[in-house]
Amino acid sequence: MLHKQLLQLKDEDFQAPPTPSPLARKRRRPASSGHTLVQFDDWVIVKGGVQKRRQRACKVCSLYRGELKKSFQTTYYCPDCSKGDAKFYLCGKARRGGDRTCFQVWHEDFACGAEIPAHLGKRVVLRRAPKTIGVRKKTSREILRDDNDEGADEDAL
C-alpha cells in the first residue's frame, strides 16, 4: 500500500515546504542580554607544587544529576546571576547528549532560575567563597604521612 502511494507521487508533491516538527515549534526564549560566562581566577596548589584553577560544581548539572552521580565541575560563573561573593557556577559545555550548554539552559529554559521544572524538585543554593584561598587542605592520609616522616627524622637523631 505504501509502495503504491510513493509511486503515485508527482514532482509538485516534492515542491511543498516541509512542515516543522512539533519540537521545532516549541517557543524559545531569546538569550538574556548582558549575561556572560567569566572564568573565576581562584588558584590552588596541588601535589608537586603545581598550580591549577579551583573547580566548583555546575548548578545546572547539579539539578540534573542522579542520586548516585556527581555533577560536572567548572571554573566559569555568571556575574549577573551571582550575589556578592557567592558565585553562580555554570558549564560552558554541552552536556547530557544535547547541543545546549548549561549556561544556555539556565538563562533560556529556566529563565535565570524563575522557571526551574518541578520534576527536578531541587532548589539552587549559592555558597560564599572561603576566606582563605590558594592552598587546599591536606587529606588525613597526607597528615599521617607527614607525622610519620617527622617521627622518623627524630629517631635518626
Coordinates of N, CA and C in Angstrom, one line a residue:
M1 N 0.8 -1.2 0.0 CA 0.0 0.0 0.0 C 0.9 1.3 0.0
L2 N 1.8 1.3 0.9 CA 2.7 2.5 1.0 C 3.5 2.6 -0.3
H3 N 3.9 1.5 -0.8 CA 4.7 1.4 -2.1 C 3.9 2.1 -3.2
K4 N 2.6 1.8 -3.3 CA 1.8 2.3 -4.4 C 1.6 3.8 -4.2
Q5 N 1.5 4.3 -2.9 CA 1.4 5.7 -2.7 C 2.6 6.5 -3.1
L6 N 3.8 5.9 -2.8 CA 5.0 6.5 -3.2 C 5.2 6.6 -4.7
L7 N 4.7 5.6 -5.4 CA 4.8 5.6 -6.9 C 3.9 6.6 -7.5
Q8 N 2.8 7.0 -6.8 CA 1.8 7.9 -7.4 C 2.2 9.4 -7.1
L9 N 3.3 9.6 -6.4 CA 3.7 11.0 -6.1 C 4.2 11.6 -7.4
K10 N 4.0 13.0 -7.5 CA 4.4 13.7 -8.7 C 5.4 14.8 -8.2
D11 N 6.0 15.5 -9.2 CA 7.0 16.5 -8.9 C 6.5 17.6 -8.0
E12 N 5.2 18.0 -8.2 CA 4.6 19.0 -7.3 C 4.5 18.6 -5.9
D13 N 4.4 17.4 -5.6 CA 4.3 16.9 -4.2 C 5.6 17.2 -3.4
F14 N 6.7 17.3 -4.2 CA 8.0 17.5 -3.6 C 8.4 19.0 -3.5
Q15 N 7.6 19.8 -4.0 CA 7.8 21.3 -4.0 C 7.3 22.0 -2.8
A16 N 6.4 21.4 -2.1 CA 5.7 22.0 -0.9 C 6.8 22.2 0.2
P17 N 6.7 23.3 0.9 CA 7.7 23.5 2.0 C 7.4 22.5 3.1
P18 N 8.5 22.0 3.7 CA 8.3 21.0 4.8 C 7.6 21.6 6.0
T19 N 6.8 20.8 6.6 CA 6.2 21.3 7.9 C 7.1 21.1 9.0
P20 N 7.2 22.1 9.9 CA 8.2 21.9 11.0 C 7.7 20.8 12.0
S21 N 8.6 20.2 12.6 CA 8.2 19.1 13.6 C 7.7 19.8 14.8
P22 N 7.0 19.1 15.7 CA 6.4 19.6 16.9 C 7.5 20.2 17.8
L23 N 8.7 19.6 17.8 CA 9.8 20.1 18.6 C 10.3 21.4 18.2
A24 N 10.3 21.6 16.8 CA 10.8 22.9 16.3 C 9.8 24.0 16.6
R25 N 8.6 23.7 16.8 CA 7.6 24.8 17.1 C 7.6 25.3 18.5
K26 N 8.4 24.6 19.4 CA 8.5 24.9 20.8 C 9.0 26.4 20.9
R27 N 8.4 27.1 21.7 CA 8.8 28.5 21.9 C 10.1 28.6 22.6
R28 N 11.0 29.3 22.0 CA 12.3 29.5 22.6 C 12.4 30.9 23.1
R29 N 13.0 31.1 24.2 CA 13.2 32.4 24.8 C 14.5 33.0 24.2
P30 N 14.5 34.2 23.9 CA 15.8 34.8 23.5 C 16.8 34.8 24.6
A31 N 18.1 34.7 24.2 CA 19.1 34.7 25.2 C 19.1 36.0 26.0
S32 N 19.3 35.9 27.3 CA 19.3 37.1 28.2 C 20.5 37.9 27.8
S33 N 20.2 39.2 27.5 CA 21.3 40.1 27.1 C 22.1 40.5 28.3
G34 N 23.4 40.6 28.1 CA 24.2 41.1 29.2 C 24.8 40.0 30.1
H35 N 24.3 38.8 30.1 CA 24.8 37.7 30.9 C 26.0 37.1 30.1
T36 N 27.1 36.9 30.8 CA 28.2 36.3 30.1 C 28.9 35.3 31.1
L37 N 29.7 34.4 30.6 CA 30.5 33.5 31.4 C 31.9 34.1 31.6
V38 N 32.3 34.1 32.8 CA 33.6 34.6 33.2 C 34.4 33.5 34.0
Q39 N 35.6 33.4 33.6 CA 36.4 32.4 34.3 C 36.9 32.9 35.6
F40 N 36.6 32.2 36.7 CA 37.0 32.7 38.1 C 38.5 32.5 38.3
D41 N 39.1 33.5 38.8 CA 40.6 33.5 39.0 C 41.0 33.0 40.4
D42 N 40.6 31.8 40.7 CA 40.9 31.2 42.0 C 41.9 30.0 41.8
W43 N 43.1 30.1 42.3 CA 44.1 29.1 42.1 C 44.4 28.3 43.3
V44 N 44.7 27.0 43.2 CA 45.1 26.2 44.3 C 46.4 25.4 43.9
I45 N 47.2 25.2 44.9 CA 48.4 24.4 44.7 C 48.2 23.0 45.1
V46 N 48.4 22.1 44.1 CA 48.2 20.6 44.3 C 49.5 19.9 44.4
K47 N 49.4 18.6 44.5 CA 50.7 17.8 44.6 C 51.8 18.2 43.7
G48 N 53.0 18.2 44.2 CA 54.1 18.6 43.4 C 54.3 20.1 43.2
G49 N 53.5 20.9 43.9 CA 53.6 22.3 43.7 C 53.0 22.9 42.4
V50 N 52.2 22.1 41.8 CA 51.5 22.5 40.5 C 50.3 23.4 40.9
Q51 N 50.2 24.5 40.2 CA 49.1 25.5 40.4 C 48.0 25.2 39.4
K52 N 46.8 25.0 39.9 CA 45.6 24.8 39.0 C 44.5 25.7 39.4
R53 N 43.5 25.9 38.5 CA 42.3 26.6 38.9 C 41.4 25.8 39.7
R54 N 40.9 26.3 40.8 CA 39.9 25.6 41.6 C 38.6 25.4 40.9
Q55 N 38.1 24.2 40.9 CA 36.8 23.9 40.2 C 35.7 23.8 41.2
R56 N 34.5 24.2 40.7 CA 33.3 24.2 41.5 C 32.2 23.4 40.7
A57 N 31.2 23.0 41.4 CA 30.1 22.2 40.8 C 29.2 23.2 40.0
C58 N 28.9 22.8 38.8 CA 27.9 23.5 37.9 C 26.5 23.3 38.5
K59 N 25.8 24.5 38.6 CA 24.5 24.4 39.3 C 23.4 23.7 38.4
V60 N 23.5 23.8 37.1 CA 22.5 23.1 36.2 C 22.8 21.6 36.2
C61 N 24.1 21.2 36.2 CA 24.5 19.8 36.2 C 24.1 19.2 37.6
S62 N 24.1 20.0 38.6 CA 23.7 19.5 39.9 C 22.2 19.3 40.0
L63 N 21.4 20.1 39.3 CA 20.0 19.9 39.2 C 19.6 18.6 38.5
Y64 N 20.4 18.3 37.4 CA 20.1 17.2 36.5 C 20.7 15.9 37.0
R65 N 21.7 16.0 37.9 CA 22.4 14.7 38.2 C 21.5 13.8 39.0
G66 N 21.8 12.5 38.9 CA 21.1 11.5 39.6 C 21.5 11.4 41.0
E67 N 20.9 10.5 41.7 CA 21.3 10.3 43.2 C 22.7 9.8 43.4
L68 N 23.1 8.9 42.5 CA 24.4 8.3 42.7 C 25.5 8.9 41.8
K69 N 25.2 10.0 41.1 CA 26.2 10.6 40.2 C 26.7 11.9 40.7
K70 N 27.9 12.3 40.4 CA 28.5 13.6 40.7 C 28.2 14.5 39.6
S71 N 28.1 15.8 39.9 CA 27.8 16.8 38.8 C 29.2 17.2 38.3
F72 N 29.2 17.8 37.1 CA 30.4 18.2 36.5 C 31.0 19.5 37.2
Q73 N 32.3 19.6 37.0 CA 33.0 20.7 37.7 C 33.3 21.8 36.6
T74 N 33.4 23.1 37.0 CA 33.7 24.1 36.1 C 34.4 25.2 36.9
T75 N 35.1 26.1 36.1 CA 35.7 27.3 36.7 C 35.1 28.6 36.2
Y76 N 33.9 28.4 35.5 CA 33.2 29.6 34.9 C 32.0 29.9 35.8
Y77 N 31.7 31.2 35.8 CA 30.5 31.7 36.6 C 29.8 32.8 35.8
C78 N 28.6 33.1 36.2 CA 27.8 34.2 35.6 C 27.8 35.3 36.6
P79 N 28.5 36.5 36.4 CA 28.5 37.5 37.4 C 27.1 38.2 37.6
D80 N 26.3 38.1 36.6 CA 24.9 38.8 36.7 C 24.0 37.9 37.6
C81 N 24.2 36.6 37.6 CA 23.4 35.7 38.5 C 24.0 35.5 39.8
S82 N 25.3 35.9 40.0 CA 25.9 35.8 41.3 C 25.4 36.8 42.3
K83 N 25.5 36.6 43.6 CA 25.1 37.5 44.6 C 26.3 37.8 45.5
G84 N 26.9 38.9 45.3 CA 28.1 39.3 46.1 C 29.2 38.3 45.9
D85 N 29.7 37.8 47.1 CA 30.8 36.8 47.0 C 30.4 35.4 46.5
A86 N 29.1 35.2 46.6 CA 28.6 33.8 46.2 C 28.4 33.8 44.7
K87 N 29.3 33.0 44.1 CA 29.4 32.9 42.6 C 28.4 31.9 42.1
F88 N 27.8 32.1 40.9 CA 26.9 31.2 40.3 C 27.6 30.4 39.2
Y89 N 28.1 29.2 39.5 CA 28.9 28.5 38.5 C 28.1 27.7 37.5
L90 N 28.5 27.9 36.2 CA 27.8 27.2 35.1 C 28.8 26.7 34.1
C91 N 28.5 25.6 33.5 CA 29.4 25.0 32.4 C 29.2 25.8 31.2
G92 N 30.3 25.8 30.4 CA 30.2 26.4 29.1 C 30.2 25.3 28.0
K93 N 30.0 24.0 28.4 CA 30.0 22.9 27.5 C 28.6 22.3 27.5
A94 N 28.3 21.7 26.3 CA 27.0 21.0 26.1 C 27.1 19.6 26.9
R95 N 26.1 19.3 27.7 CA 26.2 18.1 28.5 C 24.9 17.3 28.2
R96 N 24.8 16.1 28.7 CA 23.7 15.2 28.7 C 23.2 14.9 27.3
G97 N 24.1 14.9 26.3 CA 23.8 14.5 24.9 C 23.1 15.5 24.1
G98 N 22.9 16.7 24.7 CA 22.3 17.8 24.0 C 23.2 18.7 23.3
D99 N 22.7 19.8 22.6 CA 23.6 20.7 21.9 C 23.6 22.1 22.7
R100 N 23.0 22.1 23.8 CA 22.9 23.4 24.6 C 23.8 23.3 25.8
T101 N 24.4 24.4 26.1 CA 25.3 24.5 27.3 C 24.4 24.7 28.5
C102 N 25.0 24.4 29.7 CA 24.3 24.7 30.9 C 24.0 26.2 31.1
F103 N 24.9 27.0 30.6 CA 24.7 28.5 30.6 C 23.4 28.8 29.8
Q104 N 23.2 28.2 28.6 CA 22.0 28.5 27.8 C 20.8 27.9 28.5
V105 N 20.9 26.7 29.1 CA 19.7 26.1 29.7 C 19.3 27.0 30.9
W106 N 20.2 27.5 31.7 CA 19.9 28.3 32.9 C 19.2 29.6 32.5
H107 N 19.7 30.3 31.5 CA 19.2 31.6 31.1 C 18.0 31.5 30.2
E108 N 17.9 30.5 29.3 CA 16.8 30.5 28.3 C 15.7 29.6 28.8
D109 N 16.0 28.4 29.2 CA 14.9 27.4 29.6 C 14.4 27.7 31.0
F110 N 15.4 28.0 31.9 CA 15.0 28.1 33.3 C 14.8 29.6 33.7
A111 N 14.9 30.5 32.8 CA 14.7 32.0 33.0 C 15.4 32.5 34.2
C112 N 16.7 32.2 34.3 CA 17.6 32.6 35.4 C 17.1 32.1 36.7
G113 N 16.5 30.9 36.7 CA 16.0 30.3 38.0 C 14.6 30.5 38.3
A114 N 13.9 31.3 37.5 CA 12.5 31.6 37.8 C 11.6 30.4 37.4
E115 N 12.0 29.6 36.4 CA 11.2 28.6 35.9 C 11.9 27.2 35.9
I116 N 12.4 26.8 37.0 CA 13.1 25.5 37.1 C 11.9 24.5 37.1
P117 N 12.0 23.5 36.2 CA 11.0 22.4 36.1 C 10.7 21.8 37.5
A118 N 9.5 21.5 37.8 CA 9.1 20.9 39.1 C 9.6 19.5 39.2
H119 N 9.8 18.8 38.1 CA 10.3 17.4 38.2 C 11.7 17.3 38.7
L120 N 12.5 18.4 38.6 CA 13.8 18.4 39.2 C 13.8 18.4 40.7
G121 N 12.8 19.1 41.2 CA 12.5 19.1 42.6 C 13.6 19.6 43.5
K122 N 14.4 20.4 43.1 CA 15.5 20.9 43.9 C 15.6 22.5 43.8
R123 N 16.3 23.0 44.8 CA 16.5 24.5 44.7 C 18.0 24.7 44.6
V124 N 18.3 25.9 44.1 CA 19.7 26.2 43.9 C 20.2 27.0 45.1
V125 N 21.3 26.6 45.7 CA 21.9 27.2 46.9 C 23.3 27.8 46.5
L126 N 23.5 29.1 46.8 CA 24.8 29.7 46.5 C 25.6 29.7 47.8
R127 N 26.9 29.4 47.7 CA 27.8 29.5 48.8 C 28.8 30.6 48.6
R128 N 29.1 31.2 49.7 CA 30.2 32.3 49.6 C 31.5 31.6 49.5
A129 N 32.5 32.3 48.9 CA 33.8 31.8 48.8 C 34.5 31.7 50.1
P130 N 35.4 30.8 50.4 CA 36.1 30.7 51.7 C 37.0 31.9 51.9
K131 N 37.3 32.2 53.1 CA 38.1 33.4 53.4 C 39.5 33.2 52.9
T132 N 40.1 32.1 53.1 CA 41.5 31.8 52.6 C 41.4 31.0 51.3
I133 N 42.1 31.5 50.3 CA 42.1 30.8 49.0 C 43.5 30.5 48.6
G134 N 43.7 29.5 47.8 CA 45.0 29.3 47.2 C 45.6 28.0 47.6
V135 N 45.5 27.5 48.8 CA 46.1 26.3 49.3 C 45.0 25.3 49.8
R136 N 45.0 24.1 49.2 CA 44.0 23.1 49.6 C 44.3 22.5 51.0
K137 N 43.3 22.0 51.6 CA 43.6 21.3 52.9 C 44.2 19.9 52.6
K138 N 45.1 19.5 53.6 CA 45.7 18.2 53.5 C 44.7 17.1 53.8
T139 N 44.8 16.0 53.2 CA 43.9 14.8 53.5 C 44.5 14.2 54.7
S140 N 43.6 13.3 55.3 CA 44.1 12.6 56.5 C 45.3 11.7 56.2
R141 N 45.3 11.2 55.0 CA 46.4 10.3 54.6 C 47.7 11.1 54.6
E142 N 47.6 12.3 54.0 CA 48.8 13.2 53.9 C 49.3 13.6 55.3
I143 N 48.4 13.9 56.2 CA 48.7 14.3 57.6 C 49.4 13.2 58.3
L144 N 48.9 12.0 58.2 CA 49.5 10.8 58.8 C 50.9 10.6 58.2
R145 N 51.1 10.7 56.9 CA 52.4 10.5 56.3 C 53.4 11.5 56.8
D146 N 53.0 12.8 56.9 CA 53.8 13.9 57.4 C 54.2 13.6 58.8
D147 N 53.3 13.1 59.6 CA 53.6 12.8 61.0 C 54.6 11.7 61.1
N148 N 54.5 10.7 60.3 CA 55.4 9.5 60.3 C 56.8 10.0 59.8
D149 N 56.8 10.9 58.8 CA 58.1 11.4 58.3 C 58.8 12.2 59.4
E150 N 58.1 13.0 60.2 CA 58.7 13.7 61.3 C 59.2 12.8 62.4
G151 N 58.4 11.8 62.7 CA 58.8 10.8 63.7 C 60.1 10.0 63.3
A152 N 60.2 9.7 62.0 CA 61.4 9.1 61.5 C 62.6 10.0 61.6
D153 N 62.4 11.3 61.4 CA 63.6 12.2 61.5 C 64.0 12.3 62.9
E154 N 63.1 12.3 63.9 CA 63.5 12.4 65.3 C 64.3 11.2 65.7
D155 N 63.9 10.0 65.2 CA 64.5 8.7 65.6 C 65.9 8.7 65.0
A156 N 66.2 9.3 63.9 CA 67.5 9.3 63.3 C 68.5 10.2 64.1
L157 N 68.0 11.1 64.9 CA 68.9 12.0 65.7 C 69.4 11.3 66.9

